[in-house]
XYZ file of C-alpha atoms in Angstrom:
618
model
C 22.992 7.222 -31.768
C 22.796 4.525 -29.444
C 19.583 2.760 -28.206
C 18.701 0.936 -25.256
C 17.886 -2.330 -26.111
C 15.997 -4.789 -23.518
C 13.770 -7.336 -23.544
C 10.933 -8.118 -21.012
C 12.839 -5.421 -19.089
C 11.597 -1.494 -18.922
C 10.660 1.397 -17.777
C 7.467 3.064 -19.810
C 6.118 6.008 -18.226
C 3.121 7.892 -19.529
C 2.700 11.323 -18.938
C -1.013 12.458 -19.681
C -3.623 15.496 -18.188
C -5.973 14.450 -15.403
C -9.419 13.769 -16.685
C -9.007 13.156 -20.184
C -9.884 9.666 -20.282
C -6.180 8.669 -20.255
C -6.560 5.916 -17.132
C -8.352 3.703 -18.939
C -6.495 3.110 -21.557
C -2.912 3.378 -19.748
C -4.833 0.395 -17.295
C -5.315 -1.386 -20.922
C -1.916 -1.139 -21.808
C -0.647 -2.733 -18.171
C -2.919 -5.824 -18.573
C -1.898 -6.226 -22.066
C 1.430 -6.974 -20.730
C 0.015 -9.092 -17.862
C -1.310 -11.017 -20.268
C 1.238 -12.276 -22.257
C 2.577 -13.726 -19.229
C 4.761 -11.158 -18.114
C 5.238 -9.499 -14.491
C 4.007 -6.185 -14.625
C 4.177 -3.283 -12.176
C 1.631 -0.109 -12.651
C 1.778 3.181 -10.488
C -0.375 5.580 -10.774
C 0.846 9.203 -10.117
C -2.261 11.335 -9.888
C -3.297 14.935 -8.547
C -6.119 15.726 -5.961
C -8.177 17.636 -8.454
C -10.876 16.872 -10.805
C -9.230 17.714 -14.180
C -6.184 19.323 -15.736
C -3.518 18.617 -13.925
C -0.671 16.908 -14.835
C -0.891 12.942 -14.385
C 1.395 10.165 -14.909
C 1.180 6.174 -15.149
C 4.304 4.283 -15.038
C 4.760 0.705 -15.691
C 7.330 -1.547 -14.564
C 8.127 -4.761 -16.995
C 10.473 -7.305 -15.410
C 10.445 -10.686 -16.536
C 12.727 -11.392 -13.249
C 9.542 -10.509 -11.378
C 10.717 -6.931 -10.112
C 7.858 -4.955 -8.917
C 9.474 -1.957 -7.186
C 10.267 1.019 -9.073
C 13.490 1.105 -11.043
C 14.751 4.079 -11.371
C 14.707 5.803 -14.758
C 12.852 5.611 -17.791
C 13.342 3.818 -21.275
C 10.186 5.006 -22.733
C 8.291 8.111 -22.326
C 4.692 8.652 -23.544
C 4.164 12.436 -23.796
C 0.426 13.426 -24.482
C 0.834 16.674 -21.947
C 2.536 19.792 -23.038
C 2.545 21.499 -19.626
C 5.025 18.990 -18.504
C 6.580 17.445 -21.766
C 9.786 19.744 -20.900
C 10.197 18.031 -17.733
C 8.992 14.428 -18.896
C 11.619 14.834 -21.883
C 14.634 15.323 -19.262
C 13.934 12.302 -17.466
C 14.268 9.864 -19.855
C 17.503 7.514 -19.974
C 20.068 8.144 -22.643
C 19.095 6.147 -25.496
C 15.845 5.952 -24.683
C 12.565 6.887 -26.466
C 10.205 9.756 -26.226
C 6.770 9.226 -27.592
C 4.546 12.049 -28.868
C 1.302 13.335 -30.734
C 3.094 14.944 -33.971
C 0.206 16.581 -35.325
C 1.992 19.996 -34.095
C 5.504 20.726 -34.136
C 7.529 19.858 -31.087
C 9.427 22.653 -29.765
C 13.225 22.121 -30.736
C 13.899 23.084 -27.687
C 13.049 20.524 -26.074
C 15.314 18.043 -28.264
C 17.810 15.810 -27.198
C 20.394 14.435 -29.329
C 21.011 11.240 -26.970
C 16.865 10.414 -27.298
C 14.639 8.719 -29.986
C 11.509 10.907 -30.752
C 8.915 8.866 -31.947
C 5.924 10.924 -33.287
C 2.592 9.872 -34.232
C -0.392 11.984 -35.390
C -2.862 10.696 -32.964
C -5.052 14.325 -32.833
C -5.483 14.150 -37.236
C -6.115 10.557 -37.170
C -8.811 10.859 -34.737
C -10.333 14.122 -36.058
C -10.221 12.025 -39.968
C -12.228 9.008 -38.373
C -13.872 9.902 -35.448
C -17.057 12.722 -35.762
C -17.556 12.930 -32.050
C -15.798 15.820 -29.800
C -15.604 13.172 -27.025
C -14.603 10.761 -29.412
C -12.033 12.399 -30.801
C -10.405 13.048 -27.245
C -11.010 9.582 -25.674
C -9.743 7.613 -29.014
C -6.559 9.239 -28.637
C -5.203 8.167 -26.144
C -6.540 4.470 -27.798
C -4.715 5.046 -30.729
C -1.290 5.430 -29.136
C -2.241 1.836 -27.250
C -2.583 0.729 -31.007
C 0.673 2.182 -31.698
C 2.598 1.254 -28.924
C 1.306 -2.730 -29.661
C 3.320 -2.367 -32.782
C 6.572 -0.423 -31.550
C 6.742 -2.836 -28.579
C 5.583 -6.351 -30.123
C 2.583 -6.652 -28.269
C 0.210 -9.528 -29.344
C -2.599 -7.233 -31.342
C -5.308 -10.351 -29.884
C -4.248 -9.601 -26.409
C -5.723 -6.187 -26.650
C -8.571 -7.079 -28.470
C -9.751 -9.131 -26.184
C -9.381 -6.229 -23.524
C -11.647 -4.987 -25.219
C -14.189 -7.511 -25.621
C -13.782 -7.852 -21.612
C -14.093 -4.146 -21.143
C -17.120 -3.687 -22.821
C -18.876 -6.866 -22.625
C -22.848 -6.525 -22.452
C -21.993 -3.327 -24.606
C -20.902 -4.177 -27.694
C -21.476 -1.230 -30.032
C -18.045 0.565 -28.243
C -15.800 -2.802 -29.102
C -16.127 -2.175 -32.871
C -14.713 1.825 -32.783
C -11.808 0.854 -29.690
C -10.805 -1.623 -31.698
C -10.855 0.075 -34.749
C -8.724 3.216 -32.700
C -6.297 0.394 -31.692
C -5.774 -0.222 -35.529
C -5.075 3.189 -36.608
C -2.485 3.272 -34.115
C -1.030 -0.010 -34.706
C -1.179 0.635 -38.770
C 0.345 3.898 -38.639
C 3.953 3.022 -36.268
C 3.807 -0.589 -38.611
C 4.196 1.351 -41.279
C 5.943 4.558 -40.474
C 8.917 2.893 -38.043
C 10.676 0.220 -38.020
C 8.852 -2.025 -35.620
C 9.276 -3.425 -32.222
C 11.966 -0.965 -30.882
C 15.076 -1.824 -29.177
C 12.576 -2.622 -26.106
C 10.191 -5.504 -27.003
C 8.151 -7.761 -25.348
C 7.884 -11.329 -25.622
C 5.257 -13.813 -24.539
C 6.547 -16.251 -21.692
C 4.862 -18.165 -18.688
C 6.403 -15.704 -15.728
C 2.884 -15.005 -14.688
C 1.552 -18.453 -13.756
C -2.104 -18.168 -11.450
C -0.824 -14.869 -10.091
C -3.509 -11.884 -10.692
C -3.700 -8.399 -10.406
C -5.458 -6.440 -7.441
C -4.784 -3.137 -5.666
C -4.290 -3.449 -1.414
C -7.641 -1.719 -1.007
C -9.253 -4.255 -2.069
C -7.640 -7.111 -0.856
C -8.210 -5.731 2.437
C -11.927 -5.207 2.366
C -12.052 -8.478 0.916
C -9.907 -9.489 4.106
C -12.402 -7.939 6.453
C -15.153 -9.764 5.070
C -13.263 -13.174 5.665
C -11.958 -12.066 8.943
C -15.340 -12.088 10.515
C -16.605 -8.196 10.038
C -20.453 -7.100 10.111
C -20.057 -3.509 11.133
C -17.835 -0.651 9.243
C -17.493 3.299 9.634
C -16.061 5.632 8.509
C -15.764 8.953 6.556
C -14.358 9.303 3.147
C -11.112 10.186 2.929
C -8.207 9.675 0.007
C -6.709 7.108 -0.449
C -8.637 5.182 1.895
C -12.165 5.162 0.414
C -11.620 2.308 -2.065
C -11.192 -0.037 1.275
C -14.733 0.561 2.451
C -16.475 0.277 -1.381
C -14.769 -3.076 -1.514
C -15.875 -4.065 1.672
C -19.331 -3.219 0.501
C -19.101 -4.844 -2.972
C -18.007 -7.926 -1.268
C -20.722 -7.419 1.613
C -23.518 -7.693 -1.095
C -22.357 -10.992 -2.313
C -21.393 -12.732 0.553
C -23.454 -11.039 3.421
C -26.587 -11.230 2.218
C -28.979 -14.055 4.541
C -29.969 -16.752 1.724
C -33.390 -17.226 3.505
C -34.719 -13.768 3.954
C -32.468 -11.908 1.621
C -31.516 -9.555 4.973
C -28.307 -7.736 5.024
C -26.190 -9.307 7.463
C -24.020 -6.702 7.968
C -23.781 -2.102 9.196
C -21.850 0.123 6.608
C -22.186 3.830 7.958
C -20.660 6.932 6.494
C -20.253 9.155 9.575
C -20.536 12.943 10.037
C -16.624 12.780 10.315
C -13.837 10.957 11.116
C -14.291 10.937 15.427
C -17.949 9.829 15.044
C -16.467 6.828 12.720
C -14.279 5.795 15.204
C -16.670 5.810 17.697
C -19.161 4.239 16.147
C -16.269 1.415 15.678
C -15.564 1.418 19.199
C -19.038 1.023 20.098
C -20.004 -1.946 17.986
C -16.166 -4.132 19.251
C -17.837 -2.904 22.771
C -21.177 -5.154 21.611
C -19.208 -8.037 19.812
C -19.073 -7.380 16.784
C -16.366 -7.061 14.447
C -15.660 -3.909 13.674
C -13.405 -1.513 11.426
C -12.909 1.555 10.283
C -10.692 3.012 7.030
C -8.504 6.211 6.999
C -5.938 8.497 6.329
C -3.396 11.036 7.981
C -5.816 13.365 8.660
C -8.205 11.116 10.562
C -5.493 9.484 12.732
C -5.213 12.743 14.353
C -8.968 13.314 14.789
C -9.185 9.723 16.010
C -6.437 10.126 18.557
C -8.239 10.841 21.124
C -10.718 7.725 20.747
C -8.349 5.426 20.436
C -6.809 6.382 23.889
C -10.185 5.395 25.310
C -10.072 1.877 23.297
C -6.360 1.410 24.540
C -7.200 1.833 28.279
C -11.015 0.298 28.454
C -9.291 -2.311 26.398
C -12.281 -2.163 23.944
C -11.104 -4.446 20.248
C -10.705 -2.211 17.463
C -9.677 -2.410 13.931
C -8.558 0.856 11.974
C -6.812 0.500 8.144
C -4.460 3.485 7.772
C -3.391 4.264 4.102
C -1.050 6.561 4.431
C -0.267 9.794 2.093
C 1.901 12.224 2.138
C 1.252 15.429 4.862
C 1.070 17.027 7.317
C -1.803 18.417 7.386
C -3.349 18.230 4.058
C -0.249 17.439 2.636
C -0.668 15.595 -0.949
C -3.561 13.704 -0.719
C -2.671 11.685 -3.646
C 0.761 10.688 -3.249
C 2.202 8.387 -0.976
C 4.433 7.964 2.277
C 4.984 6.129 5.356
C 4.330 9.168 7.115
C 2.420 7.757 10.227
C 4.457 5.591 12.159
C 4.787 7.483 14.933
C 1.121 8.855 15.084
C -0.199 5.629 14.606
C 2.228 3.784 17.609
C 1.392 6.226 20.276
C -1.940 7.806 19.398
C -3.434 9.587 21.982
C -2.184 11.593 25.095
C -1.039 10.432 27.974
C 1.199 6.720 27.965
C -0.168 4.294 24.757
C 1.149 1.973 22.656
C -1.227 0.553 19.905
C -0.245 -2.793 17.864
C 0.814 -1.786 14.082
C 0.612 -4.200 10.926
C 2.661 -3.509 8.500
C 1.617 -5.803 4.950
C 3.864 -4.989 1.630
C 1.683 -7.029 -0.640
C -1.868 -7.130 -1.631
C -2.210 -10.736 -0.417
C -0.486 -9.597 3.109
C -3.336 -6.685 3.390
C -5.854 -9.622 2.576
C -4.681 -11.953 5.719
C -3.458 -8.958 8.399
C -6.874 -7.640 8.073
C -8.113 -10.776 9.010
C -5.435 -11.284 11.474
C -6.481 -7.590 13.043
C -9.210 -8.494 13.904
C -8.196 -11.644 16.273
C -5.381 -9.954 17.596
C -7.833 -6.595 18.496
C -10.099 -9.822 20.307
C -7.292 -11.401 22.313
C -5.624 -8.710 23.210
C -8.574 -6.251 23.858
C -6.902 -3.556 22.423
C -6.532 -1.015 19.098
C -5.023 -2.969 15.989
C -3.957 -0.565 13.203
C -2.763 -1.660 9.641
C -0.386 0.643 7.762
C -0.658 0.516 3.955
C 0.011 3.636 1.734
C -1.489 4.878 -1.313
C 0.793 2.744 -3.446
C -0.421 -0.865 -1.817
C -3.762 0.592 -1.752
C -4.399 2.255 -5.008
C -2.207 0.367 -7.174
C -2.699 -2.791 -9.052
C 0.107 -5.107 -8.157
C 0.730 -8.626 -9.185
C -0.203 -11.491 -6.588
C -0.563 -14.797 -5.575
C -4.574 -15.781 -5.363
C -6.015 -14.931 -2.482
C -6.348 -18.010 0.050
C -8.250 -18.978 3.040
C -8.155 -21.854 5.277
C -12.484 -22.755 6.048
C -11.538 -24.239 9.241
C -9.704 -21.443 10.462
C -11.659 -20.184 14.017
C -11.662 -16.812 15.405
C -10.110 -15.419 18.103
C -12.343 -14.118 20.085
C -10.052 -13.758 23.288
C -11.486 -14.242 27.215
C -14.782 -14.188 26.880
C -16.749 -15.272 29.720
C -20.184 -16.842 28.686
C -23.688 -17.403 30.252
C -22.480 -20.576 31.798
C -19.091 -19.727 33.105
C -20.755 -16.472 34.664
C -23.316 -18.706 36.101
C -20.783 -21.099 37.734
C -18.516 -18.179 39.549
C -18.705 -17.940 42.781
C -16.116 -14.470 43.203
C -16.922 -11.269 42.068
C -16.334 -10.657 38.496
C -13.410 -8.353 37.952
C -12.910 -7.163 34.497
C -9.559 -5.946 34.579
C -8.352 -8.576 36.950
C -4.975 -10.057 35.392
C -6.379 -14.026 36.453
C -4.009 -15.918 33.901
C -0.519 -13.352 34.607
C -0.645 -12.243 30.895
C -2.214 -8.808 31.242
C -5.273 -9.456 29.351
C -8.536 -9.882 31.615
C -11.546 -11.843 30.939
C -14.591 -9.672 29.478
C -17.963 -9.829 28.808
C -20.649 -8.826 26.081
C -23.069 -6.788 27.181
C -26.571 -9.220 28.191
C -24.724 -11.759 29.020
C -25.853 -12.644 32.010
C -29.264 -11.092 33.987
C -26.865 -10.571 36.980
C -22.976 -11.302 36.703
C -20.855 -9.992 34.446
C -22.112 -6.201 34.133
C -19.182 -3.681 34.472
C -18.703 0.158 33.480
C -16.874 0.829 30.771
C -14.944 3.968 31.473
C -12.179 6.007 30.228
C -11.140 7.371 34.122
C -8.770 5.574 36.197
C -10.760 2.719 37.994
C -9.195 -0.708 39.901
C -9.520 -4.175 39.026
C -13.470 -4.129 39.238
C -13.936 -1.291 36.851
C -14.783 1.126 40.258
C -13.553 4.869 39.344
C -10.780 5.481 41.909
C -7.465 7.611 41.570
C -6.087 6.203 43.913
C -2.611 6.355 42.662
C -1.250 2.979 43.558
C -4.262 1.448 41.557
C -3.505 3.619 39.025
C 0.025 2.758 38.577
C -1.091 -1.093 38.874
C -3.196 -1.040 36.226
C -0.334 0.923 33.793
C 1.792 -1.818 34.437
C -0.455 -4.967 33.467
C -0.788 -2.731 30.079
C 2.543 -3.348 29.915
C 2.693 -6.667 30.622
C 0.219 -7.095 27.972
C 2.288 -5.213 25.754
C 4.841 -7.943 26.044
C 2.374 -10.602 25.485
C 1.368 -8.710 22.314
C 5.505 -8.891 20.943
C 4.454 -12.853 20.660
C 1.680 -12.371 18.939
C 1.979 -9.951 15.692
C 3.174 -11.187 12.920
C 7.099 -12.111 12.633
C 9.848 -10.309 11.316
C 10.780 -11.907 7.754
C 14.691 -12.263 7.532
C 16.741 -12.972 4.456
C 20.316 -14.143 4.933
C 23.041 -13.389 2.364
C 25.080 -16.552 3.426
C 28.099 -15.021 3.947
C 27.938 -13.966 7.283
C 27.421 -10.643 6.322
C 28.056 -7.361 8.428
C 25.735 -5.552 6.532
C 21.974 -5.373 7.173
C 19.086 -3.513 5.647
C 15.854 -3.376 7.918
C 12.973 -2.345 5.765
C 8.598 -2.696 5.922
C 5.858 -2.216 4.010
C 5.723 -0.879 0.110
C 9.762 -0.595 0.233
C 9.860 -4.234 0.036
C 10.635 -4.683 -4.039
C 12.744 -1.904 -4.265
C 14.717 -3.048 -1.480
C 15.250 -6.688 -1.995
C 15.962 -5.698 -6.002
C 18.549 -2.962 -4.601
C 20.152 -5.757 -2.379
C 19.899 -8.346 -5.434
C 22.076 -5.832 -7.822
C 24.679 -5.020 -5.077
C 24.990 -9.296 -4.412
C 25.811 -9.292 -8.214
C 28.521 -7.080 -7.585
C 29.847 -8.951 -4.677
C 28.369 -7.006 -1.755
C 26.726 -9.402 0.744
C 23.887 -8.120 2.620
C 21.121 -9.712 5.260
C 17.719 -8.075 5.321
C 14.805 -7.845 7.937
C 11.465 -6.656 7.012
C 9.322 -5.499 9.845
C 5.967 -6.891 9.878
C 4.400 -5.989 13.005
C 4.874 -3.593 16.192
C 5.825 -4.332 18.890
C 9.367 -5.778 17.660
C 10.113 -9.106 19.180
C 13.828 -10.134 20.058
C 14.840 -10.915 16.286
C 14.760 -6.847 15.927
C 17.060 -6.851 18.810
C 19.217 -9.676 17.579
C 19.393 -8.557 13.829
C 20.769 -5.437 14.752
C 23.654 -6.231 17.254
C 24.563 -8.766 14.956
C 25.292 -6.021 12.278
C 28.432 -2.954 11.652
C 26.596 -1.309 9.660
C 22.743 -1.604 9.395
C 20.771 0.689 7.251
C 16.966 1.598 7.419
C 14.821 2.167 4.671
C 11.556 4.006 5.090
C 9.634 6.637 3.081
C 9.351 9.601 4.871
C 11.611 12.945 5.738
C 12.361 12.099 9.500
C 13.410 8.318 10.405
C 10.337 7.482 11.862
C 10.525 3.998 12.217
C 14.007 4.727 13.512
C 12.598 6.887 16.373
C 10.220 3.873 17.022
C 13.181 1.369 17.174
C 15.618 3.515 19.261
C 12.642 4.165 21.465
C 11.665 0.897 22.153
C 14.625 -1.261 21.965
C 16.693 0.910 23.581
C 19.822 1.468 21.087
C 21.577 4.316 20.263
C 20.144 6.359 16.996
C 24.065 6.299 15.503
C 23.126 2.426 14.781
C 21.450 3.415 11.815
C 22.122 4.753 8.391
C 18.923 6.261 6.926
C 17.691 5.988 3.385
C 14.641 7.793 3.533
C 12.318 9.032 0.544
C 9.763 11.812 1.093
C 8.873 12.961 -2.087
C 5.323 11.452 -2.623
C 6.148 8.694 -5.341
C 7.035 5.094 -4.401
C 10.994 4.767 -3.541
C 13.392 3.526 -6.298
C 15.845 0.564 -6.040
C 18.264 2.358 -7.983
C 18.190 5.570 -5.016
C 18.572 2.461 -2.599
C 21.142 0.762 -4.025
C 23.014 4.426 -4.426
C 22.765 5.155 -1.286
C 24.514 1.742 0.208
C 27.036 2.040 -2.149
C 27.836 5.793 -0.704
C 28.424 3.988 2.714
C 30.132 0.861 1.776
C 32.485 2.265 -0.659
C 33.676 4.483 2.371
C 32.032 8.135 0.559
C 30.118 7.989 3.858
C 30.751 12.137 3.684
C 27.221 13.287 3.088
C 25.622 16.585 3.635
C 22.795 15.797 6.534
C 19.882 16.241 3.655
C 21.084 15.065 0.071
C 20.050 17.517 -2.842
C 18.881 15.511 -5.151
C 17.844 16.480 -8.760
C 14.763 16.431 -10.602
C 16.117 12.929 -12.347
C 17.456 11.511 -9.609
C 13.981 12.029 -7.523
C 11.706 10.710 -9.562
């Protein structure tokens, strides 16, 4: 029987029950790999309930630096018998399945073109281990330990996990490290160790470090200038506000008096959070809030009253897959269109859209001074994959004599030395952004009322139509003002004047450019263009006319970023090919790369939804 064979280069997904301790140790593995210098891409694949559901953790090992999903799987870990059946089918030809043999696996579940690997992880846990929760934690250590030796992974690496895990408590290093052992001792001496796929130590790490987008992005708020958060919990968004708060208590904490320098409230629900946002960017603070699906649509109606007052405000979408409650733990780009025009009535809000955890770091920061000089709603799109994900990174850097944006702000003194009337939505500099002012500014000049009714140029209610329709129209001239100021489209040219281009955003980044990578190797030249903010500037417009054939990739059932692009720069929908995912794991670059190849080999003849099978999806 034939093997695959690879090294620094596979697919190893493990397939475990929710709360059984399994994360931990799954987390260990990933950073054992990290740490013999190799790039290393985890995903978590999780239900929304407490315990005993299916789970799986799949890790990406690409020396080349690939930290998309692949496509496939070389090794399967199978520690769950509800979905071993399933987990068993989706592994490659020649690949390797993984398994606790202290009962018989089903023969039924066999496959001739797959290496089954057991290892009695329940008997050698129940021989050394007294403990109930012992025995059931240890487990899934001992299959670490085992998969160290079948793979060639550096038996100090892990061991000092451990010491790092439990440092301060070191009566649990001695029995994880003895569990790691067992495992380790039993494949060494039972199989013929490492496997066809191996690992070997190199340098393709270099300062880089691991951190989920969550993080990064609370971390980014912090730098970016913000005091004030609220918000109600919501998955997958949580994590954003508990990092802002870890990173709150070390850095925004007054040296003098030991005084919090800095609001974190957890609303009644997600409208109050916004408002409460709202309300503090109204003061001067900086402000944010962290979501979800769910509370886009609840804020909608808020942020049309930021939008026209044209009050700064910061909201951190991490999208998952719905409607409605959808899958709370899986992930999409599902909110494009919810996000661009929240709100009734004509609004267009300013959308971020980072595919790394160092790019959720600076567009948080960078939210915040483009919600300042453009008085207006700034929303970042992540998704439960950036978010909740460890992914590989450059270190986090910031520039200490960077200065905030804080947009046309009149002060005490400039209010003092006007002569006219102070007009808050006057358009003085032709831009469409008027000069504002913070509440107590001034004891006489500079007060205005904030309203969410039509007014004129003085903030005086009116509906009068014309003044009305005047005001519209400098939103829209700020609007174009705004296209200068998000961040710029990244484009990668193929150098061969290609006809082909893929526009892509967000966490379809590494599948995308690994996708375009394999079909260069086989001679197929393609440009790419990776949105990073809305509203698109004229590269968008260029890219595409420049283009035959230009393909889209997004994660989600119905081309919303398409919608977004047709409606705004005015192009026909047939412009576009589609390669959309919607099935609640992060895309694959082998589906991408399939999907080109459908088109450019001329088997453009698709049905207008593609069945796909179980293998194929996943």
């Amino acid at each position: 029987m034939k093997r695959i064979e690879a090294v620094n280069d596979f697919v190893i997904k493990f397939a475990n029950v929710n709360g059984t301790g399994s994360a931990s140790a799954n987390n260990m593995f990933a950073k054992a790999v990290f740490r013999m210098g190799l790039p290393v891409s985890p995903k978590n694949i999780f239900p929304s309930n407490i315990q005993g559901l299916p789970t799986w953790y799949e890790v990406r090992v690409s020396e080349k630096g690939y930290l998309g999903r692949r496509g496939g799987v070389d090794m399967m870990v199978g520690m769950n018998p509800q979905s071993m059946a399933k987990d068993i089918k989706e592994i490659d030809s020649g690949g390797y399945f993984f398994y606790d043999s202290s009962k018989p696996l089903d023969l039924r579940m066999m496959r001739s073109d797959v290496h089954f690997i057991g290892v009695p992880l329940k008997d050698l846990c129940q021989r050394e281990f007294s403990d109930p929760r012992q025995q059931q934690l240890f487990r899934n250590v001992i299959y670490v330990g085992a998969l160290a030796a079948l793979l060639d992974i550096e038996f100090d690496v892990l061991r000092g996990l451990v010491s790092d895990q439990f440092r301060g408590k070191e009566k649990l290093i001695t029995p994880n490290v003895r569990a790691l052992e067992l495992g380790y001792h039993y494949a060494s001496e039972h199989y013929s160790c490492p496997l066809g796929i191996r690992l070997e130590r190199r340098d393709a790490v270099g300062e880089q470090i691991l951190i989920d987008g969550n993080t990064a992005a609370g971390l980014g708020a912090i730098y970016g200038g913000a005091t004030v958060a609220a918000w109600y919990p919501i998955t997958p968004s949580t994590s954003v506000v508990d990092g802002f708060d870890k990173y709150c208590k070390r850095l925004r904490i007054d040296p003098g008096s030991g005084n919090k320098n800095y609001a974190i409230v957890q609303a009644e629900d997600e409208l109050a959070a916004i408002g409460m946002v709202i309300g503090a960017s109204w003061n001067g603070a900086r402000a944010f809030t962290a979501t979800s699906g769910p509370g886009i649509s609840l804020m909608s109606e808020f942020l049309g009253l930021a939008y026209f007052a044209e009050i700064p405000t910061v909201l951190i979408d991490v999208q998952r897959a719905g409607p409605s409650t959808g899958m709370p733990t899986r992930t999409q780009q599902s909110d494009i269109l919810a996000c661009a025009y929240a709100s009734h009535g004509d609004t267009k809000h300013v959308l971020l859209f980072p595919a790394t955890p160092r790019e959720c770091f600076e567009m948080t920061a960078q939210a915040f001074d483009l919600a300042e000089s453009l008085q207006t709603p700034v929303i970042m799109l992540t998704d439960l994959d950036l978010g909740m994900n460890d992914t590989m990174s450059p270190p986090l850097v910031w520039d200490d004599t960077r200065e905030y944006q804080r947009g046309k702000v009149f002060n005490e003194e400039q209010l003092e030395a006007m002569s006219e009337r102070f007009g808050r939505y006057l358009d003085i500099d032709d831009d469409g952004i008027p000069y504002r002012t913070y509440p107590g500014t001034h004891p006489s000049k500079g007060a205005f009322f904030t309203r969410g009714t039509s007014r004129d140029e003085y903030a005086v209610y009116t509906e009068d139509g014309d003044a009305y329709e005047k005001n519209m129209q400098r939103l829209l001239k700020k609007w174009d003002t705004a296209k200068q100021r998000v961040p710029a489209p990244e484009l990668i040219k193929a150098g061969k004047g290609s006809k082909i281009g893929v526009i892509h955003f967000g966490t379809s980044r590494c599948a995308t450019l690994e996708a375009i990578d394999s079909l260069q190797a086989e001679g197929v030249a393609i440009d790419t263009l990776r949105l990073r903010g809305f509203p698109f500037n004229k590269t968008v417009d260029a890219f595409i006319e420049e283009h035959e054939t230009v393909f889209l990739v997004e994660q989600n059932r119905d081309a919303q970023m398409r919608t977004l692009l047709v409606n705004e720069c005015l192009i026909s929908p047939r412009q576009f090919i589609p390669i959309l995912n919607y099935n609640g794991t992060p895309i694959t670059a082998k589906y991408i790369r399939e999907e080109i190849l459908l088109v450019v080999r001329g088997d453009n003849v698709r049905p207008l939804r593609k069945q796909r099978s179980v293998k194929e999806s996943v």
